[in-house]
mmCIF file of C-alpha atoms in Angstrom:
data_model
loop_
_atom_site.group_PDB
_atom_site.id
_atom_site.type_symbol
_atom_site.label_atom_id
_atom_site.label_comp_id
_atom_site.label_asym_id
_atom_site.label_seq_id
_atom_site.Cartn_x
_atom_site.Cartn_y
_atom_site.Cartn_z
ATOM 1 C CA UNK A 21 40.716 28.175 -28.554
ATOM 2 C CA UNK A 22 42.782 27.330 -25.346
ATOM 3 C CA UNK A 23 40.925 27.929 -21.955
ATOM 4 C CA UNK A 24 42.818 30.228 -19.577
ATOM 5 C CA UNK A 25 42.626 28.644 -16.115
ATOM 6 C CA UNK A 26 43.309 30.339 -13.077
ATOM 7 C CA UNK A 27 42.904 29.538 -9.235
ATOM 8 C CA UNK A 28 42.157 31.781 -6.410
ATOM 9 C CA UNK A 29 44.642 31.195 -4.240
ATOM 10 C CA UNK A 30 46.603 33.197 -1.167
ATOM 11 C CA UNK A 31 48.676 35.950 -3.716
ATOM 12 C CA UNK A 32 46.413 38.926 -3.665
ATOM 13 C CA UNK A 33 47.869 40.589 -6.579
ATOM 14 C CA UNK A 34 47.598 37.074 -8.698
ATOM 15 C CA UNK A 35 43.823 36.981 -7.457
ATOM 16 C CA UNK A 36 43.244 40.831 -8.165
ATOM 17 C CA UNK A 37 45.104 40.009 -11.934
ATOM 18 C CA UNK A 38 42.793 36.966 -12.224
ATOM 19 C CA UNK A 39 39.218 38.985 -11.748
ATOM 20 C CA UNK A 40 40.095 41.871 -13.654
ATOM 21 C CA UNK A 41 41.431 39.389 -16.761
ATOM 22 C CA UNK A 42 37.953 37.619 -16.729
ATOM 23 C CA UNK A 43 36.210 40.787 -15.972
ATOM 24 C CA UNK A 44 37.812 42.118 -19.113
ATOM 25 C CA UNK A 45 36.543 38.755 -20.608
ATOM 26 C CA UNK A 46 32.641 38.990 -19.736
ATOM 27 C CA UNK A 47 32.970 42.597 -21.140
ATOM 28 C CA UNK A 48 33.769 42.112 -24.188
ATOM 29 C CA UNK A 49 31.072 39.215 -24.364
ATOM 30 C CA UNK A 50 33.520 35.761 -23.877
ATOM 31 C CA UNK A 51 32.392 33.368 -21.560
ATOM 32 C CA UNK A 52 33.834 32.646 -18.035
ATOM 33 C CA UNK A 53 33.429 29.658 -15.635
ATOM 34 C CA UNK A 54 33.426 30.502 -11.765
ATOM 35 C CA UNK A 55 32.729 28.401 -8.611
ATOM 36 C CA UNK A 56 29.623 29.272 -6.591
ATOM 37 C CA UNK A 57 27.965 27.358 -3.053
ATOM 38 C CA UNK A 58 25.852 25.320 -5.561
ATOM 39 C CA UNK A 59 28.080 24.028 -8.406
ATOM 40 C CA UNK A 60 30.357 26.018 -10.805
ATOM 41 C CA UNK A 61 28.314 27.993 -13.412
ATOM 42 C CA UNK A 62 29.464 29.414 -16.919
ATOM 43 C CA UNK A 63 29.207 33.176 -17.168
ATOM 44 C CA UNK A 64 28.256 35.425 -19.858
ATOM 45 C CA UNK A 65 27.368 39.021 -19.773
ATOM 46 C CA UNK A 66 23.239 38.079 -19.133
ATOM 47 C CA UNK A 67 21.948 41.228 -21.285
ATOM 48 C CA UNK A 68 24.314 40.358 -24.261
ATOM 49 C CA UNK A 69 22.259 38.348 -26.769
ATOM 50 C CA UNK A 70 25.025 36.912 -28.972
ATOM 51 C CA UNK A 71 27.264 36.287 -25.000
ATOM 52 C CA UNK A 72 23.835 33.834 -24.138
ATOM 53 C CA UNK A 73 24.216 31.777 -27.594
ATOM 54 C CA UNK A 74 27.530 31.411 -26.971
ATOM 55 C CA UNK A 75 26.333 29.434 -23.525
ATOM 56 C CA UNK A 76 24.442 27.459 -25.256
ATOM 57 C CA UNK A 77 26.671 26.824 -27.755
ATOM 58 C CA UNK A 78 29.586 25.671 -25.592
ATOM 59 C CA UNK A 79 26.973 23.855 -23.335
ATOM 60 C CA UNK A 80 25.702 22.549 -26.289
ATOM 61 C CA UNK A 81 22.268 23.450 -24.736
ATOM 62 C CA UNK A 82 18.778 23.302 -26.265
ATOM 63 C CA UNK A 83 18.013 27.107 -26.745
ATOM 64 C CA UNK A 84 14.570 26.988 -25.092
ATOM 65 C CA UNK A 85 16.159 25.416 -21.867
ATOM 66 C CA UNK A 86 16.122 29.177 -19.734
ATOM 67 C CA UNK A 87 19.522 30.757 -18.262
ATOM 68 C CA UNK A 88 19.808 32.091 -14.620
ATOM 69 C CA UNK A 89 21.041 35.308 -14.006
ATOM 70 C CA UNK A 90 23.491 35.837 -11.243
ATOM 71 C CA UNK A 91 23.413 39.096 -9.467
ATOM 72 C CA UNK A 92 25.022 40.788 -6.253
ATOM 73 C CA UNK A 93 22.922 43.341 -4.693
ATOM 74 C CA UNK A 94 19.413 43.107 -4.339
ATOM 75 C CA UNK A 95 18.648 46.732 -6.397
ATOM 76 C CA UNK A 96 19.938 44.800 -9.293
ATOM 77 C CA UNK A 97 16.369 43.197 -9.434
ATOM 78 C CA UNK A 98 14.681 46.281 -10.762
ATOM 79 C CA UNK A 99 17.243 46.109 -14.094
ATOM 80 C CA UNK A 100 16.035 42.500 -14.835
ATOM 81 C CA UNK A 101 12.476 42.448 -13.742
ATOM 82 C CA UNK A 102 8.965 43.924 -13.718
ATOM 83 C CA UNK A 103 5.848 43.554 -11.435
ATOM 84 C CA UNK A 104 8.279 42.434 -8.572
ATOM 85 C CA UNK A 105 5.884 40.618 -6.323
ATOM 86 C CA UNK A 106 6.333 41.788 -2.354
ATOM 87 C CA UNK A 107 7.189 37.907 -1.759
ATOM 88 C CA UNK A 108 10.383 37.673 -3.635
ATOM 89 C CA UNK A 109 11.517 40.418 -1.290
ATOM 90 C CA UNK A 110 10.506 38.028 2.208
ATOM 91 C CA UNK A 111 12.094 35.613 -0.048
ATOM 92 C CA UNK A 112 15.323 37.370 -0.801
ATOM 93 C CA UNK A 113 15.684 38.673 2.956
ATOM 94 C CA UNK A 114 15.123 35.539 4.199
ATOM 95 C CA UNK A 115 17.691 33.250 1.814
ATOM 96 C CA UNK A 116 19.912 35.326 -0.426
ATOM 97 C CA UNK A 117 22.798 35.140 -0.702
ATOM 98 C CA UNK A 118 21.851 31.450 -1.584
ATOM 99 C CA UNK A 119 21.030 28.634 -3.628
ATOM 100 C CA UNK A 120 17.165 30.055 -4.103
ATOM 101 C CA UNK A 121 16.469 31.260 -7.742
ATOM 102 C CA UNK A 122 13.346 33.094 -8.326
ATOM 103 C CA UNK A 123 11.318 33.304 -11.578
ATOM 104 C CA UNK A 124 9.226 36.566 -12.308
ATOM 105 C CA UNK A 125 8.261 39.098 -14.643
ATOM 106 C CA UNK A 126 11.155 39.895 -17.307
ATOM 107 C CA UNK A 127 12.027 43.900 -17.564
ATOM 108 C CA UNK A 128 11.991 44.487 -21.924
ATOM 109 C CA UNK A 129 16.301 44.841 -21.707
ATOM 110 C CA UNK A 130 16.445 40.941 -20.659
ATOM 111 C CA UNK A 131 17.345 39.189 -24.283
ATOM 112 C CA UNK A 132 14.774 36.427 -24.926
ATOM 113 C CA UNK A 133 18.236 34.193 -25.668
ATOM 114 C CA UNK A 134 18.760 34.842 -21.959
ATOM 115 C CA UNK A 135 15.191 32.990 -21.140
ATOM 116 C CA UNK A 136 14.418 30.404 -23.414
ATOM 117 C CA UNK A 137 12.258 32.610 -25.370
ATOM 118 C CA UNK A 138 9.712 33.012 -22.107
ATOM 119 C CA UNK A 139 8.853 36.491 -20.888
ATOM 120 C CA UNK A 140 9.751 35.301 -17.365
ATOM 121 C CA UNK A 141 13.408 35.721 -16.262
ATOM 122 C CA UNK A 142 15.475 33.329 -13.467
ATOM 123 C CA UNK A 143 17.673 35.142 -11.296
ATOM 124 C CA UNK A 144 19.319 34.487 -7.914
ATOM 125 C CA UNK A 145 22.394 35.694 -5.688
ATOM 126 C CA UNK A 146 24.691 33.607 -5.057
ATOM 127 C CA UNK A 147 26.763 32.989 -1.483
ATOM 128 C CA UNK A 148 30.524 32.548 -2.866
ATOM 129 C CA UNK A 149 32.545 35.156 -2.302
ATOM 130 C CA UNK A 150 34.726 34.510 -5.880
ATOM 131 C CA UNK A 151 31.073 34.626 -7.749
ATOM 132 C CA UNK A 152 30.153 37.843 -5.985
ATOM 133 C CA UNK A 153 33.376 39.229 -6.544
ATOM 134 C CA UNK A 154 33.416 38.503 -10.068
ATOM 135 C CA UNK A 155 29.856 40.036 -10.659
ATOM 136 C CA UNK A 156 30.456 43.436 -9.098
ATOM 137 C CA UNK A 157 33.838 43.584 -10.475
ATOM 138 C CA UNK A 158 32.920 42.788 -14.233
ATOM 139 C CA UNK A 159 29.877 45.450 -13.397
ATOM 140 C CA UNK A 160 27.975 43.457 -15.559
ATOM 141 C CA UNK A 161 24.642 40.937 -14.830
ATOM 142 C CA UNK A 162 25.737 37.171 -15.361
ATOM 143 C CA UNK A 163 23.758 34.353 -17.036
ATOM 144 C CA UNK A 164 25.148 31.140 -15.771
ATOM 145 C CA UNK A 165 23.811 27.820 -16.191
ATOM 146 C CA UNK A 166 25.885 24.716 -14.841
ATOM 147 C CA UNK A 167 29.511 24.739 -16.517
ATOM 148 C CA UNK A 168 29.491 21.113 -18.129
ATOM 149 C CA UNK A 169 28.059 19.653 -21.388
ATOM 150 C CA UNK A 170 24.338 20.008 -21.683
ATOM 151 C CA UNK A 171 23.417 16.774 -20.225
ATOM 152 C CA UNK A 172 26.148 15.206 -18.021
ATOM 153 C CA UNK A 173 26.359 15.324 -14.311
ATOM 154 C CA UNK A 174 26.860 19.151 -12.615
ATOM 155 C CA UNK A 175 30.341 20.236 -11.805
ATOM 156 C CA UNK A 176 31.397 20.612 -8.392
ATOM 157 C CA UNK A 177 35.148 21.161 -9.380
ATOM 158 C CA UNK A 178 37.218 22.936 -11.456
ATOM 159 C CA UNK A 179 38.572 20.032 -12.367
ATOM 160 C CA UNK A 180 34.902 19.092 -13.701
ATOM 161 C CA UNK A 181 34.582 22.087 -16.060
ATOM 162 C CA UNK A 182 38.042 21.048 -17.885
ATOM 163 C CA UNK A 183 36.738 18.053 -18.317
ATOM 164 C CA UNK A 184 33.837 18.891 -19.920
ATOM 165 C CA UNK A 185 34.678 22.493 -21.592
ATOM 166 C CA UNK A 186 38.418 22.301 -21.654
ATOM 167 C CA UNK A 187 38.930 24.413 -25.333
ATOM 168 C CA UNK A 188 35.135 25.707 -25.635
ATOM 169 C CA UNK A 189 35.127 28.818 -23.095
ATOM 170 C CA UNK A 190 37.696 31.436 -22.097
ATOM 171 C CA UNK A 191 38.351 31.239 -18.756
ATOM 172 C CA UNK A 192 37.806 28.764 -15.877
ATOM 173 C CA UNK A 193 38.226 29.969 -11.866
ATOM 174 C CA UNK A 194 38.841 27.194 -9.859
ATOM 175 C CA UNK A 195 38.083 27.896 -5.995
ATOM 176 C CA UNK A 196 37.130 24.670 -3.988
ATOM 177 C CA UNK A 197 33.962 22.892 -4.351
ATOM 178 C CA UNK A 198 30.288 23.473 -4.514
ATOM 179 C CA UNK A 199 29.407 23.223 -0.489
ATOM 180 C CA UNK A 200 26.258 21.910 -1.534
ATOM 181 C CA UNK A 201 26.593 20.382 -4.759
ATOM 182 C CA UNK A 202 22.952 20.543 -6.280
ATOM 183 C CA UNK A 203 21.466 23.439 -8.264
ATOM 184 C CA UNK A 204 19.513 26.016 -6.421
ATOM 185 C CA UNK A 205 15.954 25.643 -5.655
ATOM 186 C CA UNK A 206 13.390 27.387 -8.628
ATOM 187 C CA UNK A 207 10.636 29.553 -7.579
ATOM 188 C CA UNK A 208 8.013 30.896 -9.814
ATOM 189 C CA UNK A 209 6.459 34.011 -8.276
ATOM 190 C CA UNK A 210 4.169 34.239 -11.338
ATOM 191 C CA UNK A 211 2.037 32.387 -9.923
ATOM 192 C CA UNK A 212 -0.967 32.857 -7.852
ATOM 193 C CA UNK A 213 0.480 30.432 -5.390
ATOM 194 C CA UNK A 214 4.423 30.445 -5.678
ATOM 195 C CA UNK A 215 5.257 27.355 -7.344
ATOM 196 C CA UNK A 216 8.205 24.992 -6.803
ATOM 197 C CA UNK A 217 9.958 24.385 -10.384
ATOM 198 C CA UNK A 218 13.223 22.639 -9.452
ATOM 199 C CA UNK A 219 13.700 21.238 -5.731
ATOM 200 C CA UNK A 220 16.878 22.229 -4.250
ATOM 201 C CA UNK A 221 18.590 22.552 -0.917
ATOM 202 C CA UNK A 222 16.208 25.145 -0.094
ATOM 203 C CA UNK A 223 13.149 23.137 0.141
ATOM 204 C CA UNK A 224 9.261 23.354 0.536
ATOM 205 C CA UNK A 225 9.255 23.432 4.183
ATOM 206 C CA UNK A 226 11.873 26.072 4.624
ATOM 207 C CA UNK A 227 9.892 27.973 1.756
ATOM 208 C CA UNK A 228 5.900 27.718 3.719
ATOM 209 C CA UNK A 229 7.458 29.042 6.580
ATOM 210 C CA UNK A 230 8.141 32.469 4.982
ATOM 211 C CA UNK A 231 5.536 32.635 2.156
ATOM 212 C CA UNK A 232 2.596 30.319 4.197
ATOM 213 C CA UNK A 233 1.198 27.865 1.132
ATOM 214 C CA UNK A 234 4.003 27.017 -1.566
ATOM 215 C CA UNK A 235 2.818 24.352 -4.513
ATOM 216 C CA UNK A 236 5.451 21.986 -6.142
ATOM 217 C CA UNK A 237 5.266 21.776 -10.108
ATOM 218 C CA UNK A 238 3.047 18.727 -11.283
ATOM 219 C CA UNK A 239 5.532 17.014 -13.195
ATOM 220 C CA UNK A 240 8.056 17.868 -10.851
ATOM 221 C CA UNK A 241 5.953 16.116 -8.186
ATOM 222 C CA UNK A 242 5.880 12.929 -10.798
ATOM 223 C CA UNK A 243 9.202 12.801 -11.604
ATOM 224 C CA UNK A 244 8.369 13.292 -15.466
ATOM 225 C CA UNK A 245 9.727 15.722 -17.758
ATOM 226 C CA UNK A 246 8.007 19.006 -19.214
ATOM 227 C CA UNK A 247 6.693 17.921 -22.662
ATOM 228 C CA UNK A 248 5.956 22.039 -23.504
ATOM 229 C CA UNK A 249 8.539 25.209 -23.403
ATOM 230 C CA UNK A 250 10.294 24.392 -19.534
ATOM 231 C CA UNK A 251 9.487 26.994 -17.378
ATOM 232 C CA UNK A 252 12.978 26.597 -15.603
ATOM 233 C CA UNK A 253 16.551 24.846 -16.266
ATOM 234 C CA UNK A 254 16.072 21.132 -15.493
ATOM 235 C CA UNK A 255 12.051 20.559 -16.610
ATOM 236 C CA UNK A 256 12.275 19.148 -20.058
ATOM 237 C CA UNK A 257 15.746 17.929 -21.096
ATOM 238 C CA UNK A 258 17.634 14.763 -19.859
ATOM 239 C CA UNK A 259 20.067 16.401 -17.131
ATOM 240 C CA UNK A 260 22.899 15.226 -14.659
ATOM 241 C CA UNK A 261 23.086 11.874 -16.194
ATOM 242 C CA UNK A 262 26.328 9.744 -16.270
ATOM 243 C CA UNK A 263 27.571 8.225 -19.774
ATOM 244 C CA UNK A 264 26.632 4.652 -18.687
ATOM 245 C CA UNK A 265 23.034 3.296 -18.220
ATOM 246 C CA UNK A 266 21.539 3.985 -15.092
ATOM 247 C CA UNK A 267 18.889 2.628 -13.129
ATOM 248 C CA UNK A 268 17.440 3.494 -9.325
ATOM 249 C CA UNK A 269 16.105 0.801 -6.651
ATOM 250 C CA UNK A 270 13.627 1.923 -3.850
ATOM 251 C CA UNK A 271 11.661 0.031 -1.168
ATOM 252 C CA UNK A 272 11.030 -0.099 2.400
ATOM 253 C CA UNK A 273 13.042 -3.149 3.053
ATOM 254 C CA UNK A 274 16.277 -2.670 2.531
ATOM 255 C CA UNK A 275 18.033 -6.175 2.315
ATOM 256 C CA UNK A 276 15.385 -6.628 -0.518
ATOM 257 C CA UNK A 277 16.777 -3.359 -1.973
ATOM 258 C CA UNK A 278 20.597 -4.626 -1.821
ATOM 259 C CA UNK A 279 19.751 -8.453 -3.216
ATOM 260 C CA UNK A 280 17.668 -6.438 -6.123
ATOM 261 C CA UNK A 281 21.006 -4.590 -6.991
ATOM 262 C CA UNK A 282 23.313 -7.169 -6.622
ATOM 263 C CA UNK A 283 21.098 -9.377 -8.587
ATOM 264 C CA UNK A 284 20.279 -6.657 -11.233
ATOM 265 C CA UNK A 285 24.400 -6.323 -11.405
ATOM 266 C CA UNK A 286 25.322 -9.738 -11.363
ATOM 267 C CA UNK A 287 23.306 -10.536 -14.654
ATOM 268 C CA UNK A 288 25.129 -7.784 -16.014
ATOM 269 C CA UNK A 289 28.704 -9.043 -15.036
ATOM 270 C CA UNK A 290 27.714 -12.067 -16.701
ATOM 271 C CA UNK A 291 27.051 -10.448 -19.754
ATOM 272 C CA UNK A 292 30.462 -8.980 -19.546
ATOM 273 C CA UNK A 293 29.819 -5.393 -18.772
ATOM 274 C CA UNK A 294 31.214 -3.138 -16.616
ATOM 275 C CA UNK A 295 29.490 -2.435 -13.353
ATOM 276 C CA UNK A 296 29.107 0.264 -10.119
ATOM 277 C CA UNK A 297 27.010 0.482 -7.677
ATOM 278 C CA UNK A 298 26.052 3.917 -6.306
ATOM 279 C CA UNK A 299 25.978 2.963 -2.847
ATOM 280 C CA UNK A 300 25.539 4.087 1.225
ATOM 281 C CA UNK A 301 28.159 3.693 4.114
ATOM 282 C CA UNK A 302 26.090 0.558 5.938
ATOM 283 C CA UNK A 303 25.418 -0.970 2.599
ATOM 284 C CA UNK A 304 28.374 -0.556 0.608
ATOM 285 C CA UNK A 305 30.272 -4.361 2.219
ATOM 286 C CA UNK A 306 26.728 -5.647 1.154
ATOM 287 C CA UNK A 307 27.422 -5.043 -2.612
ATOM 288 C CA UNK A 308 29.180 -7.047 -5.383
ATOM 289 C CA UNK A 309 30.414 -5.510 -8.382
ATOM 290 C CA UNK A 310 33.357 -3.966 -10.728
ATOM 291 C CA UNK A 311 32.991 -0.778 -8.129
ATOM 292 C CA UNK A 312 30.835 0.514 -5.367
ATOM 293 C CA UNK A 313 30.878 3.292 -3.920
ATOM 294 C CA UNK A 314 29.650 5.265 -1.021
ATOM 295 C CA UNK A 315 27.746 8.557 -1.300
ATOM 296 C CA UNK A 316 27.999 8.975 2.131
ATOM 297 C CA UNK A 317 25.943 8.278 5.313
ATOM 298 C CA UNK A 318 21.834 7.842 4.412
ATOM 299 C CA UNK A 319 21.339 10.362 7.513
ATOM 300 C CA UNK A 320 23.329 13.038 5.690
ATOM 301 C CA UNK A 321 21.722 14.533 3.213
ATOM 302 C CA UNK A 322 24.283 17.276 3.086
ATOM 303 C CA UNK A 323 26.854 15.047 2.005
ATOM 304 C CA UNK A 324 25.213 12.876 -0.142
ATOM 305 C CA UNK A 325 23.918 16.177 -1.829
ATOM 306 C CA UNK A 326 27.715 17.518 -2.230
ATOM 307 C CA UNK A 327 28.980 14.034 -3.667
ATOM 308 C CA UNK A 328 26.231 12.935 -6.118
ATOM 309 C CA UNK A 329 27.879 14.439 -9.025
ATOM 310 C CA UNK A 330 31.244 13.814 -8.362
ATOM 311 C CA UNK A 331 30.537 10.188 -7.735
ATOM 312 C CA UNK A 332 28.505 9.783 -11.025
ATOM 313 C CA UNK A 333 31.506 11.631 -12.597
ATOM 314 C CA UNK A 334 33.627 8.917 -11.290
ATOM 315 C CA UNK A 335 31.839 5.904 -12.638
ATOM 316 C CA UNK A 336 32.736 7.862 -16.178
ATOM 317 C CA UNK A 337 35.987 7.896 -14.931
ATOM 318 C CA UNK A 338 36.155 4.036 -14.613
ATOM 319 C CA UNK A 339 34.368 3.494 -17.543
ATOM 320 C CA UNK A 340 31.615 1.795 -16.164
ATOM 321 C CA UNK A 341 28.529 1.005 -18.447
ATOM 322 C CA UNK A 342 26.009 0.023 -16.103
ATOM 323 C CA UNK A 343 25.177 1.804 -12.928
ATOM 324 C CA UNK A 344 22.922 1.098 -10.353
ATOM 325 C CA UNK A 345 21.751 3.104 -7.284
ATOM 326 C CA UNK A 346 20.086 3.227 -4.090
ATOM 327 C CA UNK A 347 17.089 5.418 -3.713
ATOM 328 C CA UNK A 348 16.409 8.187 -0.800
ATOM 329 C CA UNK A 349 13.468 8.950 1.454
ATOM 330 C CA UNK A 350 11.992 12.148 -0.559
ATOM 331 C CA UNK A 351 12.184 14.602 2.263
ATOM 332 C CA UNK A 352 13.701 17.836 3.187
ATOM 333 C CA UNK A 353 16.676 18.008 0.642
ATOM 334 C CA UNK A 354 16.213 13.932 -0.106
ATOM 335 C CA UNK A 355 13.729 15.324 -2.407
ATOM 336 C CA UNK A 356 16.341 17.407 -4.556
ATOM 337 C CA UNK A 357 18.303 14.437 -4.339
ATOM 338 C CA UNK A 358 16.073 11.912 -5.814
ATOM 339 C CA UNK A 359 14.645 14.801 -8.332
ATOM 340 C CA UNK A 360 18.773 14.605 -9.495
ATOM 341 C CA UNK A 361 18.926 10.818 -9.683
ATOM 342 C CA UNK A 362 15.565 10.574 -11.504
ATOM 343 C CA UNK A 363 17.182 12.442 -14.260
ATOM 344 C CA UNK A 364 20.054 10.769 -14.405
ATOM 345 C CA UNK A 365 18.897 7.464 -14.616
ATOM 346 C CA UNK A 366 16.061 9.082 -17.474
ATOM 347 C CA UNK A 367 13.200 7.952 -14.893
ATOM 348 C CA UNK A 368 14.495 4.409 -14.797
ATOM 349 C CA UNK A 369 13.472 3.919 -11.335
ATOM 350 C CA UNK A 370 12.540 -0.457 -9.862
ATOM 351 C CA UNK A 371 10.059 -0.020 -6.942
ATOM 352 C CA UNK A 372 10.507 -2.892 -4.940
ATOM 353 C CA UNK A 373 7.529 -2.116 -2.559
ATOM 354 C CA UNK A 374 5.051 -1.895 -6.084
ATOM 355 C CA UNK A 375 6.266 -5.375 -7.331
ATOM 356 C CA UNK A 376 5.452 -7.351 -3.962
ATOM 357 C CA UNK A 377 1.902 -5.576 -3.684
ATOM 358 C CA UNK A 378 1.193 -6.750 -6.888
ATOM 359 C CA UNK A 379 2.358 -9.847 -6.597
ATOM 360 C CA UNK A 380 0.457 -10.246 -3.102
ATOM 361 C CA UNK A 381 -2.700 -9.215 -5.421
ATOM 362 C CA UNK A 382 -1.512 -11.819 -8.105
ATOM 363 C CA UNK A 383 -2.099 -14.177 -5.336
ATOM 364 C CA UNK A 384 -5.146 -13.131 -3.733
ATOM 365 C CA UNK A 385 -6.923 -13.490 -7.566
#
């Protein structure tokens, strides 16, 4: 199957051509990607169970791993869920459109391909005018996990999806990038306190002040993966992770952090294999190996957020084997961040700050 790509561009007729081809498409239960504020997700027509196996099919997705549905007006809620809890209303006035996806009740018409087999539905509203166009246009509900292979970094790009799902959908529409480049933030409203399944750019702080007390997910909070049926995309399965091995260094001091890396890499070079260094703008001249390269400025989390996948992409790119990265306070949206790199690197995280406490314990023995 060839992939149809198209681009929104300044031609009003080509762009009115474009969302009434893959309109057409979601109809008649094909599959199309499209860009939203996050990264770009691939569409299906969300209440069309054999359009959600094809998802996860192309994805090549673990069928319990739960889809998001994408909707563009508010009253579109009632068709999708039950129960609706007054707080996903504060929740919904107070960040949609935006990258907040909230988990509740599933109405009996939502496919249980379309959730993982839970009787909980995901389902958010995005802020990207080409994604909102598409789902009022197509007048259909759209399930749409990330558009890359189950597994590998998010796309941020059109150029991403080819990559990955070049010959596996319908239709791609490229518009730009994701302006924030992580997933949305996951809120279970099933809960007795509302419960934080996936960080995102939306974070816990931003969350208390609307809803008052607002609980992160215990093995979120760990940085392990769910071992039972995830609640939410990104709990159980390996997720945003380069093709190389990957492996994260943290600690207070940073010139330890940088000589840990550099040595880490060095005994790699020496091995022969190729090496990159996921790096910061005042560290990056600090760093020796095949490539390093900068993320962005430590301060800005909203750049580092919007460049994390395309710079693990690139590694790929360059064929690099062995990557190594810096670490990020786990605040604000540093905690999405480091949620991301945890599961690319599979939880392969060096703690500098652990190994000289225990050696200053070794020595106090």
């Amino acid at each position: 199957m060839e992939t149809l790509f198209r681009v929104i561009g300044k031609d009003k007729k080509e762009n009115t051509e474009t969302f009434q081809t893959a309109s057409q498409i979601l109809r008649e239960g094909g599959l199309v990607a499209f860009p939203t504020e996050t990264v770009y997700g691939l569409g299906g027509n969300a209440l069309d169970k054999q359009a959600s196996l094809k998802i996860y099919a192309a994805k090549g997705r673990p069928s319990d791993n739960p889809l998001i549905i994408h909707i563009a007006d508010i009253k579109e809620l009632n068709e999708l869920c039950v129960d609706i809890p007054r707080t996903a209303y504060l929740l919904a006035e107070k960040f949609w459109p935006g990258p907040l996806t909230l988990v509740m009740k599933k109405h009996k018409k939502v496919p249980y391909t379309t959730t993982g087999g839970l009787d909980t539905v995901a389902v958010r509203m995005p802020n990207h005018p080409t994604a909102l166009r598409l789902i009022k246009k197509s007048g259909i509900l759209i399930a749409a996990p990330s558009a890359n292979l189950s597994g590998r970094p998010s796309p941020t790009s059109a150029a991403h999806v080819l990559q990955d799902l070049n010959g596996r959908i319908d239709m791609i529409i490229g518009d730009g990038e994701g302006d924030i480049g992580i997933e949305s933030t996951i809120v279970d409203l099933t809960c007795k306190i509302p419960m934080i399944l996936r960080p995102g750019y939306i974070t816990k702080e931003m969350l208390s002040e609307v809803l008052g007390q607002v609980l992160i997910d215990p093995a979120v909070e760990q940085g392990k993966q769910c071992v039972e049926k995830p609640r939410a995309p990104g709990m159980k399965y390996r997720h945003y992770a380069p093709k190389g091995e990957m492996v994260l260094v943290e600690g207070a001091d940073e010139r330890a952090v940088v000589n840990k890396i550099n040595s880490l890499v060095r005994d790699k070079r020496l091995q022969g294999v190729k090496t990159g260094i996921l790096a910061t703008e005042r560290t990056k001249g600090s760093y020796r190996a095949d490539y390093v390269i900068s993320v962005g400025n430590r301060e800005d989390e909203h750049v580092i957020s919007s460049r994390l996948f395309d710079v693990l992409r690139s590694f790929d790119d360059l064929g690099v084997a062995y990557i190594v990265s810096e670490s990020f306070p786990r605040r604000n949206v540093g905690y999405a961040i480091m949620n991301r790199l945890s599961k690319a690197a599979g939880g392969r995280i060096i703690n500098i700050n652990e190994k000289k406490e225990n050696d200053d314990d070794s020595n106090r023995m």
